[in-house]
Amino acid sequence: MRGANLFHSFSRLDIGEGQRATFTGPEHIQNVIGRVTGGRVSRIDGTLRSQVGRADVYLINPAGVVLGPGAQVDVPAALYLSAADELRFSDGSRYSARDPQASTLSMAAPESFGFLSPQVAGLEIDGSRLVLNAGQRLSLTAGEIQLRGSSAEQPAVVRVPGGEIRVEAVGRGQRQVPVHGSGEAGTGRLVVENSWLDTSGEGGGQISLRAGELEARDSLLVAHNLGDRDVLVGQRSIDLRVAGSAALSGTEISAFSLGAGAVGAIDVEVGGRLELVEGSRIGSIAFDRGKAADVQVRAGAIRLFGGTERFTGIASYTESGSIGDAGLVRLEVEGLLEILNGAKIVTDTFGDGLAGNIDISAGSVTIDNLGNPNQVTLIASQAGEGSSGDAGRVTLNVEGLIEISNGAVISASTAGQGKAGKLFVTADVLRLDGSGISNLFTGITNQVLKDFSGEGGEINLNISDRLEVINGAMIGGFTLGNSRSGDVNIRAGSLLLDGYGNDLFTGITSYSASDAKGDAGKVKLEIASSIEVLRGAMISTSTWGSGNAGVITISAESIIMDGFNDPLYTTWISSQSEPGSTGNAGSIDIKVSKEIGLLNGAVISTGTRGEGNAGNLMITADKIQITGSPESELGTAIASESLPGSKGDAGFVWLNVAKSLEVLNGAFVSSSTASAGEGGGLFISAGSVYLDGLGKNVFTGLTSSSVYGSSGNAGNINLEVDGLLEIVNGAHISTSTWGIGNAGEITVRATHVRLDTKGDDQFTGLASRAGPGSFGHAGRVNLEVTNLLEILNGAKVSTSTAAVGNAGDLSMQADEIFIRGEDSGAASAAFTTARGQVGNLAVTAERITLADGGFLSISAEQASVDPSLTPKASRLQVAAQQLRLDGGFITAVSSGPVPAAAIDLEAQDLRLVNGSQITTESLQADAGSIVIGGGRLWVADSRITTSALGERGDGGDIVLRPEYLILEGGFIQANTAGLGARGGDIWVGSRALLGSEGRVEIGGQERASLIAGLGRNVIQAAAPGGEQGVITVVAPELDLTVALVPLATSFGGWGGLLTDPCQALAVGAGSSLVEGGSGGVAPTPAEPAALPLDRKRLERLGTSSNTSRQSLLANPLTPDLLWSGCRTAR
């Protein structure tokens, strides 16, 4: 005995079963120190007792110590069992069991255990039950340590209530282990099997393990706080350091708070791999007012593998009825973190306290449920049902790859009053793979699960390289309650979504479920390079309840979407208001620096099937290509729709394309309504637009419609094209109504427009329609073309009605308009079934050509007219510097009880050749009038006619007031076939009227027929069964008023008589038929034949006071020569 130290030395120490070894000494002794020097293992199967006051007991044996099933300890304070060679004191002295002679009996306090030999003995607890007094310490230090019970039902027990258990397997080599506190991880092997290490009690106590390797099977390491006193500040409840690997099977390491006192942290550090399998768990629970422990795990790698009904994993949470908070769960993994087959990392709250956060950093992470339908593998923080606390934040910071597959989940959710936590995931690559398993959810999610739950948390992903979501996996959140779901924010280098064509949702989503009142969250994607959405994958927000769907915002370098013609599952980016919902769908805003490609049934859309409105859709890109496939039952489209059964409006679609927009082979861009809601509009600006139906019998193009059964109006289409707009092979731009509402307007502004069927028999062009059975009006169509407008090979621009509503007006403006081919042109029409009226047609250009059947037309075919509609005098107006009809037609036709439209033409140069026609015709009503003004009008083997062809109706008036009128086989007719009807009046007021072959026939009772090549010129207002119209021909220097019977002789030609025909055309010098007596012959051949105009002109035989006037001038010279030469001469 030296001071407060009592020393014992044994050459051998064994305690048999039923035996006792008792230390005794004075009360002032603080340390009872025993050593075993004989080199033999001490076997203790009896009771090791100390009756020395409150002294700590030290027993060292370099040969090792074994405590058997019968071993017990009965000491007043701490117990230190060690296989150390010596015990060192604070004054530097040593008490050695290896070299007794070198020992010093010191009065100082023990400081450390010295391990000096290369081979260090072990220490074994074999089925023992070692229980120390509350608040004390049990320390086990040796080269290797084993704690073994005989079975899970008969475990070895080491218990120090509220105290400390320290177990250190130091391994080989020299080492100093401090008496108080714990050292660094050793190199020895520690085995804990069927054993309990328990410091539960007031304050919770502490368990400290140090080893080179740890194997724990079917054991408990617990440090629960059973009282109201908090653990000491900074104290860890469980402190585990392993230099190598640690494998736990069926083992729990935990620290619970069962009272008001908090528990200390659980701190695990493993240099190699930490493995938890078969129900192993590390965690903390708060059951009352105390706070649960933080759980901190550091390892080279971690593998969590479930496979049992028991919880396998790492957790900190609060139980129902508690008010304390859960603790933090932090994992730091240098290499791979694996969470497999039902294993979990969770922080939850089921009480009033807060759930803890989860912070994970790792080299890579694999979370795989292995397809087991009876379990879920996850990382999650949840505010559980009945709780009022918030869920915690979940953060993963991974250098490499994260794989989530086969039913595995990362989640933050709330089923209580508290908020769901936020999710933050950072990685180089993130891959989610559902493996097509239909009854398992695979993905990253935030959820609001109850009516009264708090708000959902955000999902924030930051993936530097590639994000893949495939084969039934998803990222997203939803709300089932009154609170909104959290937002989804994703940044990635590239994004792949691939549904593999199965029936599972694959993609990114946020939705508000049926009966929910909360809004769905926003979805925001910022992708540095490409987004691929394939084979039924989706990016979507939706509402099924009264909450609104979230907004979708996407930025990327390029987007490729391919539905692979799957007839069952749509590949789409979508925001929808679903059936039964009252909330609105969200808007979609996409910005792409390069190309967007939609293929084979892929869709970008907003829509409503409920009471709410569809969202707007806005896309900005350098290039967009939308390519459909006739084999697909689903269209390839960009669309906003108000669908059948809904009451909400469709949204607007904005496309801003810097270069080219291509819509091909059954693809379309649309905003439509099939309900009481209004259709949205299309607003498109592009460098160029190419629409190509590829000859397939499916719609291709841009459309806005009010479909069958709808009552809302269709929206407008506004298209701005910097360069070429080309519509070919059955593609078209259209607005239409098939319901109660009106069709929208079409406005196109472009530098160059080309419409060409390329031989296809499908409608190609632009159209606004009021379809059969509809009640609304068709919309207006406006084309404004800076340079050239081409309408070729049967293409059309049209407005029409086949029902109650009116056709819309049509307006075309361009520098040049070229229309060529049979059935090519611009028209406003009312079809046979219509009761509405046709629209107006206005065309303005510098140059207009109608060739080979090209036309401008207004056609009224309706059998009856709705009497409630205000009568409308439709008009076809053309204004041009140069208008040429080469086998072309400008027509206004009526086959019903409404007058044909009027035609107004104003052109400085108007030519009709090769059977061209400017006509108005009617069958049951009056023909419309024709008014032509301008500079020159040349009619060659062509005609200008107004005709009432039925049993009633007057012929329309014709007013021709060009500066020059040239007829070369030209017919001008205002006829009627109706009984008692009147032919239209014809008024010609020109500076000159020139007729080929020196002959113009004026008048006639029977309608003359044009035969090309005969050179017959006719001006006629015939009415075989009624009154002929009045024909008035006015020339400035010639005014012949005659009867309707033409002169029997023809006029002579100039060519053989005059040397200067231009002089003959000069004002005051025109040829005339006058009563002049002698002197009618020119004095010399060089002078024109001219007489003073004060002589009396001759009238034709049979003239009366009610005669027409005509001015006839025959000219054998070509009009071109006349216009060029004579105009210069004047």
PDB file of N, CA and C in Angstrom, residues 592-667:
ATOM      1  N   VAL A 592     -33.981  26.376 -74.500  1.00  0.00           N
ATOM      2  CA  VAL A 592     -32.966  25.465 -75.021  1.00  0.00           C
ATOM      3  C   VAL A 592     -32.051  26.252 -75.949  1.00  0.00           C
ATOM      4  N   SER A 593     -30.755  26.165 -75.732  1.00  0.00           N
ATOM      5  CA  SER A 593     -29.823  26.954 -76.526  1.00  0.00           C
ATOM      6  C   SER A 593     -29.617  26.375 -77.916  1.00  0.00           C
ATOM      7  N   LYS A 594     -29.867  25.079 -78.091  1.00  0.00           N
ATOM      8  CA  LYS A 594     -29.705  24.466 -79.414  1.00  0.00           C
ATOM      9  C   LYS A 594     -31.028  23.881 -79.893  1.00  0.00           C
ATOM     10  N   GLU A 595     -31.169  22.578 -79.925  1.00  0.00           N
ATOM     11  CA  GLU A 595     -32.278  21.942 -80.628  1.00  0.00           C
ATOM     12  C   GLU A 595     -33.229  21.226 -79.685  1.00  0.00           C
ATOM     13  N   ILE A 596     -34.516  21.276 -80.039  1.00  0.00           N
ATOM     14  CA  ILE A 596     -35.539  20.422 -79.438  1.00  0.00           C
ATOM     15  C   ILE A 596     -36.051  19.494 -80.529  1.00  0.00           C
ATOM     16  N   GLY A 597     -36.035  18.192 -80.253  1.00  0.00           N
ATOM     17  CA  GLY A 597     -36.570  17.213 -81.186  1.00  0.00           C
ATOM     18  C   GLY A 597     -37.634  16.366 -80.528  1.00  0.00           C
ATOM     19  N   LEU A 598     -38.841  16.336 -81.113  1.00  0.00           N
ATOM     20  CA  LEU A 598     -39.932  15.486 -80.639  1.00  0.00           C
ATOM     21  C   LEU A 598     -40.235  14.470 -81.733  1.00  0.00           C
ATOM     22  N   LEU A 599     -40.221  13.175 -81.375  1.00  0.00           N
ATOM     23  CA  LEU A 599     -40.338  12.115 -82.361  1.00  0.00           C
ATOM     24  C   LEU A 599     -41.366  11.077 -81.926  1.00  0.00           C
ATOM     25  N   ASN A 600     -42.103  10.531 -82.874  1.00  0.00           N
ATOM     26  CA  ASN A 600     -42.843   9.276 -82.719  1.00  0.00           C
ATOM     27  C   ASN A 600     -43.760   9.224 -81.504  1.00  0.00           C
ATOM     28  N   GLY A 601     -44.583  10.256 -81.354  1.00  0.00           N
ATOM     29  CA  GLY A 601     -45.573  10.250 -80.289  1.00  0.00           C
ATOM     30  C   GLY A 601     -45.182  11.020 -79.050  1.00  0.00           C
ATOM     31  N   ALA A 602     -44.055  11.693 -79.057  1.00  0.00           N
ATOM     32  CA  ALA A 602     -43.667  12.518 -77.910  1.00  0.00           C
ATOM     33  C   ALA A 602     -44.489  13.808 -77.888  1.00  0.00           C
ATOM     34  N   VAL A 603     -44.765  14.316 -76.688  1.00  0.00           N
ATOM     35  CA  VAL A 603     -45.665  15.459 -76.533  1.00  0.00           C
ATOM     36  C   VAL A 603     -45.126  16.402 -75.456  1.00  0.00           C
ATOM     37  N   ILE A 604     -45.225  17.701 -75.711  1.00  0.00           N
ATOM     38  CA  ILE A 604     -45.079  18.730 -74.678  1.00  0.00           C
ATOM     39  C   ILE A 604     -46.429  19.413 -74.583  1.00  0.00           C
ATOM     40  N   SER A 605     -47.059  19.398 -73.415  1.00  0.00           N
ATOM     41  CA  SER A 605     -48.434  19.895 -73.365  1.00  0.00           C
ATOM     42  C   SER A 605     -48.811  20.409 -71.993  1.00  0.00           C
ATOM     43  N   THR A 606     -49.797  21.312 -71.993  1.00  0.00           N
ATOM     44  CA  THR A 606     -50.563  21.642 -70.801  1.00  0.00           C
ATOM     45  C   THR A 606     -52.023  21.359 -71.132  1.00  0.00           C
ATOM     46  N   GLY A 607     -52.799  20.970 -70.129  1.00  0.00           N
ATOM     47  CA  GLY A 607     -54.191  20.648 -70.413  1.00  0.00           C
ATOM     48  C   GLY A 607     -55.042  20.675 -69.174  1.00  0.00           C
ATOM     49  N   THR A 608     -56.346  20.724 -69.393  1.00  0.00           N
ATOM     50  CA  THR A 608     -57.294  20.629 -68.293  1.00  0.00           C
ATOM     51  C   THR A 608     -58.413  19.674 -68.652  1.00  0.00           C
ATOM     52  N   ARG A 609     -58.716  18.793 -67.693  1.00  0.00           N
ATOM     53  CA  ARG A 609     -59.894  17.927 -67.762  1.00  0.00           C
ATOM     54  C   ARG A 609     -60.848  18.245 -66.615  1.00  0.00           C
ATOM     55  N   GLY A 610     -60.522  19.290 -65.859  1.00  0.00           N
ATOM     56  CA  GLY A 610     -61.329  19.656 -64.700  1.00  0.00           C
ATOM     57  C   GLY A 610     -61.894  21.055 -64.835  1.00  0.00           C
ATOM     58  N   GLU A 611     -62.125  21.676 -63.685  1.00  0.00           N
ATOM     59  CA  GLU A 611     -62.677  23.032 -63.682  1.00  0.00           C
ATOM     60  C   GLU A 611     -61.592  24.095 -63.827  1.00  0.00           C
ATOM     61  N   GLY A 612     -60.395  23.751 -63.522  1.00  0.00           N
ATOM     62  CA  GLY A 612     -59.307  24.719 -63.614  1.00  0.00           C
ATOM     63  C   GLY A 612     -58.816  24.917 -65.030  1.00  0.00           C
ATOM     64  N   ASN A 613     -57.961  25.903 -65.196  1.00  0.00           N
ATOM     65  CA  ASN A 613     -57.417  26.232 -66.506  1.00  0.00           C
ATOM     66  C   ASN A 613     -56.142  25.446 -66.781  1.00  0.00           C
ATOM     67  N   ALA A 614     -55.901  25.194 -68.070  1.00  0.00           N
ATOM     68  CA  ALA A 614     -54.598  24.679 -68.475  1.00  0.00           C
ATOM     69  C   ALA A 614     -53.570  25.793 -68.377  1.00  0.00           C
ATOM     70  N   GLY A 615     -52.340  25.445 -68.190  1.00  0.00           N
ATOM     71  CA  GLY A 615     -51.290  26.448 -68.095  1.00  0.00           C
ATOM     72  C   GLY A 615     -50.781  26.884 -69.454  1.00  0.00           C
ATOM     73  N   ASN A 616     -50.069  27.985 -69.460  1.00  0.00           N
ATOM     74  CA  ASN A 616     -49.415  28.442 -70.684  1.00  0.00           C
ATOM     75  C   ASN A 616     -48.167  27.618 -70.947  1.00  0.00           C
ATOM     76  N   LEU A 617     -47.774  27.562 -72.221  1.00  0.00           N
ATOM     77  CA  LEU A 617     -46.618  26.781 -72.634  1.00  0.00           C
ATOM     78  C   LEU A 617     -45.684  27.705 -73.417  1.00  0.00           C
ATOM     79  N   MET A 618     -44.452  27.880 -72.922  1.00  0.00           N
ATOM     80  CA  MET A 618     -43.497  28.797 -73.542  1.00  0.00           C
ATOM     81  C   MET A 618     -42.198  28.056 -73.825  1.00  0.00           C
ATOM     82  N   ILE A 619     -41.777  28.063 -75.084  1.00  0.00           N
ATOM     83  CA  ILE A 619     -40.575  27.349 -75.492  1.00  0.00           C
ATOM     84  C   ILE A 619     -39.688  28.295 -76.291  1.00  0.00           C
ATOM     85  N   THR A 620     -38.426  28.360 -75.889  1.00  0.00           N
ATOM     86  CA  THR A 620     -37.425  29.127 -76.618  1.00  0.00           C
ATOM     87  C   THR A 620     -36.304  28.174 -77.010  1.00  0.00           C
ATOM     88  N   ALA A 621     -35.942  28.172 -78.295  1.00  0.00           N
ATOM     89  CA  ALA A 621     -34.912  27.250 -78.767  1.00  0.00           C
ATOM     90  C   ALA A 621     -34.259  27.812 -80.009  1.00  0.00           C
ATOM     91  N   ASP A 622     -33.088  27.274 -80.334  1.00  0.00           N
ATOM     92  CA  ASP A 622     -32.438  27.624 -81.579  1.00  0.00           C
ATOM     93  C   ASP A 622     -33.125  26.915 -82.743  1.00  0.00           C
ATOM     94  N   LYS A 623     -33.564  25.673 -82.505  1.00  0.00           N
ATOM     95  CA  LYS A 623     -34.225  24.881 -83.535  1.00  0.00           C
ATOM     96  C   LYS A 623     -35.194  23.922 -82.876  1.00  0.00           C
ATOM     97  N   ILE A 624     -36.350  23.729 -83.486  1.00  0.00           N
ATOM     98  CA  ILE A 624     -37.331  22.752 -83.009  1.00  0.00           C
ATOM     99  C   ILE A 624     -37.738  21.882 -84.191  1.00  0.00           C
ATOM    100  N   GLN A 625     -37.671  20.573 -84.003  1.00  0.00           N
ATOM    101  CA  GLN A 625     -38.174  19.634 -85.001  1.00  0.00           C
ATOM    102  C   GLN A 625     -39.146  18.677 -84.332  1.00  0.00           C
ATOM    103  N   ILE A 626     -40.366  18.617 -84.877  1.00  0.00           N
ATOM    104  CA  ILE A 626     -41.411  17.747 -84.345  1.00  0.00           C
ATOM    105  C   ILE A 626     -41.784  16.778 -85.455  1.00  0.00           C
ATOM    106  N   THR A 627     -41.481  15.505 -85.260  1.00  0.00           N
ATOM    107  CA  THR A 627     -41.687  14.499 -86.302  1.00  0.00           C
ATOM    108  C   THR A 627     -42.609  13.416 -85.784  1.00  0.00           C
ATOM    109  N   GLY A 628     -43.751  13.275 -86.405  1.00  0.00           N
ATOM    110  CA  GLY A 628     -44.710  12.268 -85.988  1.00  0.00           C
ATOM    111  C   GLY A 628     -44.509  10.970 -86.725  1.00  0.00           C
ATOM    112  N   SER A 629     -45.461  10.087 -86.554  1.00  0.00           N
ATOM    113  CA  SER A 629     -45.458   8.815 -87.268  1.00  0.00           C
ATOM    114  C   SER A 629     -46.895   8.371 -87.419  1.00  0.00           C
ATOM    115  N   PRO A 630     -47.349   8.117 -88.634  1.00  0.00           N
ATOM    116  CA  PRO A 630     -48.733   7.656 -88.826  1.00  0.00           C
ATOM    117  C   PRO A 630     -49.024   6.352 -88.115  1.00  0.00           C
ATOM    118  N   GLU A 631     -47.971   5.573 -87.793  1.00  0.00           N
ATOM    119  CA  GLU A 631     -48.204   4.305 -87.105  1.00  0.00           C
ATOM    120  C   GLU A 631     -48.600   4.510 -85.644  1.00  0.00           C
ATOM    121  N   SER A 632     -48.289   5.679 -85.091  1.00  0.00           N
ATOM    122  CA  SER A 632     -48.592   5.943 -83.689  1.00  0.00           C
ATOM    123  C   SER A 632     -50.025   6.425 -83.532  1.00  0.00           C
ATOM    124  N   GLU A 633     -50.731   5.885 -82.546  1.00  0.00           N
ATOM    125  CA  GLU A 633     -52.082   6.341 -82.261  1.00  0.00           C
ATOM    126  C   GLU A 633     -52.075   7.662 -81.501  1.00  0.00           C
ATOM    127  N   LEU A 634     -50.939   8.045 -80.956  1.00  0.00           N
ATOM    128  CA  LEU A 634     -50.812   9.304 -80.238  1.00  0.00           C
ATOM    129  C   LEU A 634     -50.039  10.281 -81.104  1.00  0.00           C
ATOM    130  N   GLY A 635     -50.511  11.516 -81.169  1.00  0.00           N
ATOM    131  CA  GLY A 635     -49.833  12.505 -81.965  1.00  0.00           C
ATOM    132  C   GLY A 635     -48.518  12.930 -81.334  1.00  0.00           C
ATOM    133  N   THR A 636     -47.632  13.401 -82.188  1.00  0.00           N
ATOM    134  CA  THR A 636     -46.407  14.051 -81.732  1.00  0.00           C
ATOM    135  C   THR A 636     -46.690  15.535 -81.747  1.00  0.00           C
ATOM    136  N   ALA A 637     -46.576  16.209 -80.602  1.00  0.00           N
ATOM    137  CA  ALA A 637     -47.183  17.539 -80.541  1.00  0.00           C
ATOM    138  C   ALA A 637     -46.577  18.413 -79.461  1.00  0.00           C
ATOM    139  N   ILE A 638     -46.772  19.696 -79.668  1.00  0.00           N
ATOM    140  CA  ILE A 638     -46.674  20.717 -78.624  1.00  0.00           C
ATOM    141  C   ILE A 638     -48.070  21.307 -78.522  1.00  0.00           C
ATOM    142  N   ALA A 639     -48.702  21.230 -77.352  1.00  0.00           N
ATOM    143  CA  ALA A 639     -50.129  21.547 -77.301  1.00  0.00           C
ATOM    144  C   ALA A 639     -50.553  22.055 -75.936  1.00  0.00           C
ATOM    145  N   SER A 640     -51.636  22.844 -75.950  1.00  0.00           N
ATOM    146  CA  SER A 640     -52.372  23.188 -74.736  1.00  0.00           C
ATOM    147  C   SER A 640     -53.834  22.972 -75.037  1.00  0.00           C
ATOM    148  N   GLU A 641     -54.534  22.223 -74.156  1.00  0.00           N
ATOM    149  CA  GLU A 641     -55.871  21.774 -74.490  1.00  0.00           C
ATOM    150  C   GLU A 641     -56.821  21.899 -73.298  1.00  0.00           C
ATOM    151  N   SER A 642     -58.050  22.259 -73.604  1.00  0.00           N
ATOM    152  CA  SER A 642     -59.149  22.138 -72.657  1.00  0.00           C
ATOM    153  C   SER A 642     -59.958  20.931 -73.118  1.00  0.00           C
ATOM    154  N   LEU A 643     -59.851  19.837 -72.380  1.00  0.00           N
ATOM    155  CA  LEU A 643     -60.316  18.538 -72.852  1.00  0.00           C
ATOM    156  C   LEU A 643     -61.766  18.275 -72.461  1.00  0.00           C
ATOM    157  N   PRO A 644     -62.403  17.260 -73.087  1.00  0.00           N
ATOM    158  CA  PRO A 644     -63.821  16.991 -72.819  1.00  0.00           C
ATOM    159  C   PRO A 644     -64.114  16.850 -71.328  1.00  0.00           C
ATOM    160  N   GLY A 645     -65.207  17.456 -70.906  1.00  0.00           N
ATOM    161  CA  GLY A 645     -65.618  17.399 -69.512  1.00  0.00           C
ATOM    162  C   GLY A 645     -65.075  18.506 -68.656  1.00  0.00           C
ATOM    163  N   SER A 646     -64.142  19.264 -69.158  1.00  0.00           N
ATOM    164  CA  SER A 646     -63.552  20.336 -68.358  1.00  0.00           C
ATOM    165  C   SER A 646     -64.349  21.622 -68.491  1.00  0.00           C
ATOM    166  N   LYS A 647     -64.088  22.546 -67.584  1.00  0.00           N
ATOM    167  CA  LYS A 647     -64.681  23.875 -67.634  1.00  0.00           C
ATOM    168  C   LYS A 647     -63.624  24.960 -67.777  1.00  0.00           C
ATOM    169  N   GLY A 648     -62.391  24.574 -67.636  1.00  0.00           N
ATOM    170  CA  GLY A 648     -61.312  25.542 -67.683  1.00  0.00           C
ATOM    171  C   GLY A 648     -60.859  25.845 -69.099  1.00  0.00           C
ATOM    172  N   ASP A 649     -60.081  26.896 -69.204  1.00  0.00           N
ATOM    173  CA  ASP A 649     -59.559  27.341 -70.499  1.00  0.00           C
ATOM    174  C   ASP A 649     -58.259  26.613 -70.827  1.00  0.00           C
ATOM    175  N   ALA A 650     -58.028  26.432 -72.131  1.00  0.00           N
ATOM    176  CA  ALA A 650     -56.714  25.990 -72.578  1.00  0.00           C
ATOM    177  C   ALA A 650     -55.715  27.125 -72.413  1.00  0.00           C
ATOM    178  N   GLY A 651     -54.450  26.800 -72.382  1.00  0.00           N
ATOM    179  CA  GLY A 651     -53.420  27.818 -72.236  1.00  0.00           C
ATOM    180  C   GLY A 651     -52.896  28.303 -73.578  1.00  0.00           C
ATOM    181  N   PHE A 652     -52.086  29.334 -73.514  1.00  0.00           N
ATOM    182  CA  PHE A 652     -51.436  29.856 -74.708  1.00  0.00           C
ATOM    183  C   PHE A 652     -50.137  29.089 -74.951  1.00  0.00           C
ATOM    184  N   VAL A 653     -49.775  28.966 -76.217  1.00  0.00           N
ATOM    185  CA  VAL A 653     -48.523  28.324 -76.606  1.00  0.00           C
ATOM    186  C   VAL A 653     -47.641  29.369 -77.276  1.00  0.00           C
ATOM    187  N   TRP A 654     -46.462  29.621 -76.677  1.00  0.00           N
ATOM    188  CA  TRP A 654     -45.487  30.543 -77.251  1.00  0.00           C
ATOM    189  C   TRP A 654     -44.262  29.743 -77.671  1.00  0.00           C
ATOM    190  N   LEU A 655     -43.884  29.861 -78.934  1.00  0.00           N
ATOM    191  CA  LEU A 655     -42.652  29.264 -79.425  1.00  0.00           C
ATOM    192  C   LEU A 655     -41.769  30.378 -79.982  1.00  0.00           C
ATOM    193  N   ASN A 656     -40.555  30.466 -79.467  1.00  0.00           N
ATOM    194  CA  ASN A 656     -39.597  31.459 -79.942  1.00  0.00           C
ATOM    195  C   ASN A 656     -38.376  30.698 -80.443  1.00  0.00           C
ATOM    196  N   VAL A 657     -38.255  30.573 -81.764  1.00  0.00           N
ATOM    197  CA  VAL A 657     -37.250  29.706 -82.378  1.00  0.00           C
ATOM    198  C   VAL A 657     -36.309  30.571 -83.214  1.00  0.00           C
ATOM    199  N   ALA A 658     -35.052  30.620 -82.819  1.00  0.00           N
ATOM    200  CA  ALA A 658     -34.117  31.514 -83.496  1.00  0.00           C
ATOM    201  C   ALA A 658     -33.874  31.090 -84.938  1.00  0.00           C
ATOM    202  N   LYS A 659     -33.798  29.802 -85.182  1.00  0.00           N
ATOM    203  CA  LYS A 659     -33.528  29.326 -86.535  1.00  0.00           C
ATOM    204  C   LYS A 659     -34.772  28.649 -87.118  1.00  0.00           C
ATOM    205  N   SER A 660     -34.837  27.340 -87.095  1.00  0.00           N
ATOM    206  CA  SER A 660     -35.902  26.662 -87.833  1.00  0.00           C
ATOM    207  C   SER A 660     -36.859  25.915 -86.916  1.00  0.00           C
ATOM    208  N   LEU A 661     -38.142  25.991 -87.269  1.00  0.00           N
ATOM    209  CA  LEU A 661     -39.195  25.162 -86.682  1.00  0.00           C
ATOM    210  C   LEU A 661     -39.676  24.220 -87.770  1.00  0.00           C
ATOM    211  N   GLU A 662     -39.567  22.901 -87.523  1.00  0.00           N
ATOM    212  CA  GLU A 662     -40.015  21.899 -88.483  1.00  0.00           C
ATOM    213  C   GLU A 662     -41.068  21.019 -87.825  1.00  0.00           C
ATOM    214  N   VAL A 663     -42.209  20.869 -88.504  1.00  0.00           N
ATOM    215  CA  VAL A 663     -43.299  20.032 -88.016  1.00  0.00           C
ATOM    216  C   VAL A 663     -43.615  19.051 -89.143  1.00  0.00           C
ATOM    217  N   LEU A 664     -43.411  17.744 -88.890  1.00  0.00           N
ATOM    218  CA  LEU A 664     -43.380  16.767 -89.971  1.00  0.00           C
ATOM    219  C   LEU A 664     -44.227  15.540 -89.668  1.00  0.00           C
ATOM    220  N   ASN A 665     -44.829  14.975 -90.707  1.00  0.00           N
ATOM    221  CA  ASN A 665     -45.314  13.596 -90.705  1.00  0.00           C
ATOM    222  C   ASN A 665     -46.309  13.286 -89.589  1.00  0.00           C
ATOM    223  N   GLY A 666     -47.346  14.103 -89.469  1.00  0.00           N
ATOM    224  CA  GLY A 666     -48.366  13.854 -88.464  1.00  0.00           C
ATOM    225  C   GLY A 666     -48.139  14.553 -87.147  1.00  0.00           C
ATOM    226  N   ALA A 667     -47.112  15.348 -87.053  1.00  0.00           N
ATOM    227  CA  ALA A 667     -46.879  16.137 -85.838  1.00  0.00           C
ATOM    228  C   ALA A 667     -47.669  17.437 -85.912  1.00  0.00           C
TER     229      ALA A 667
END
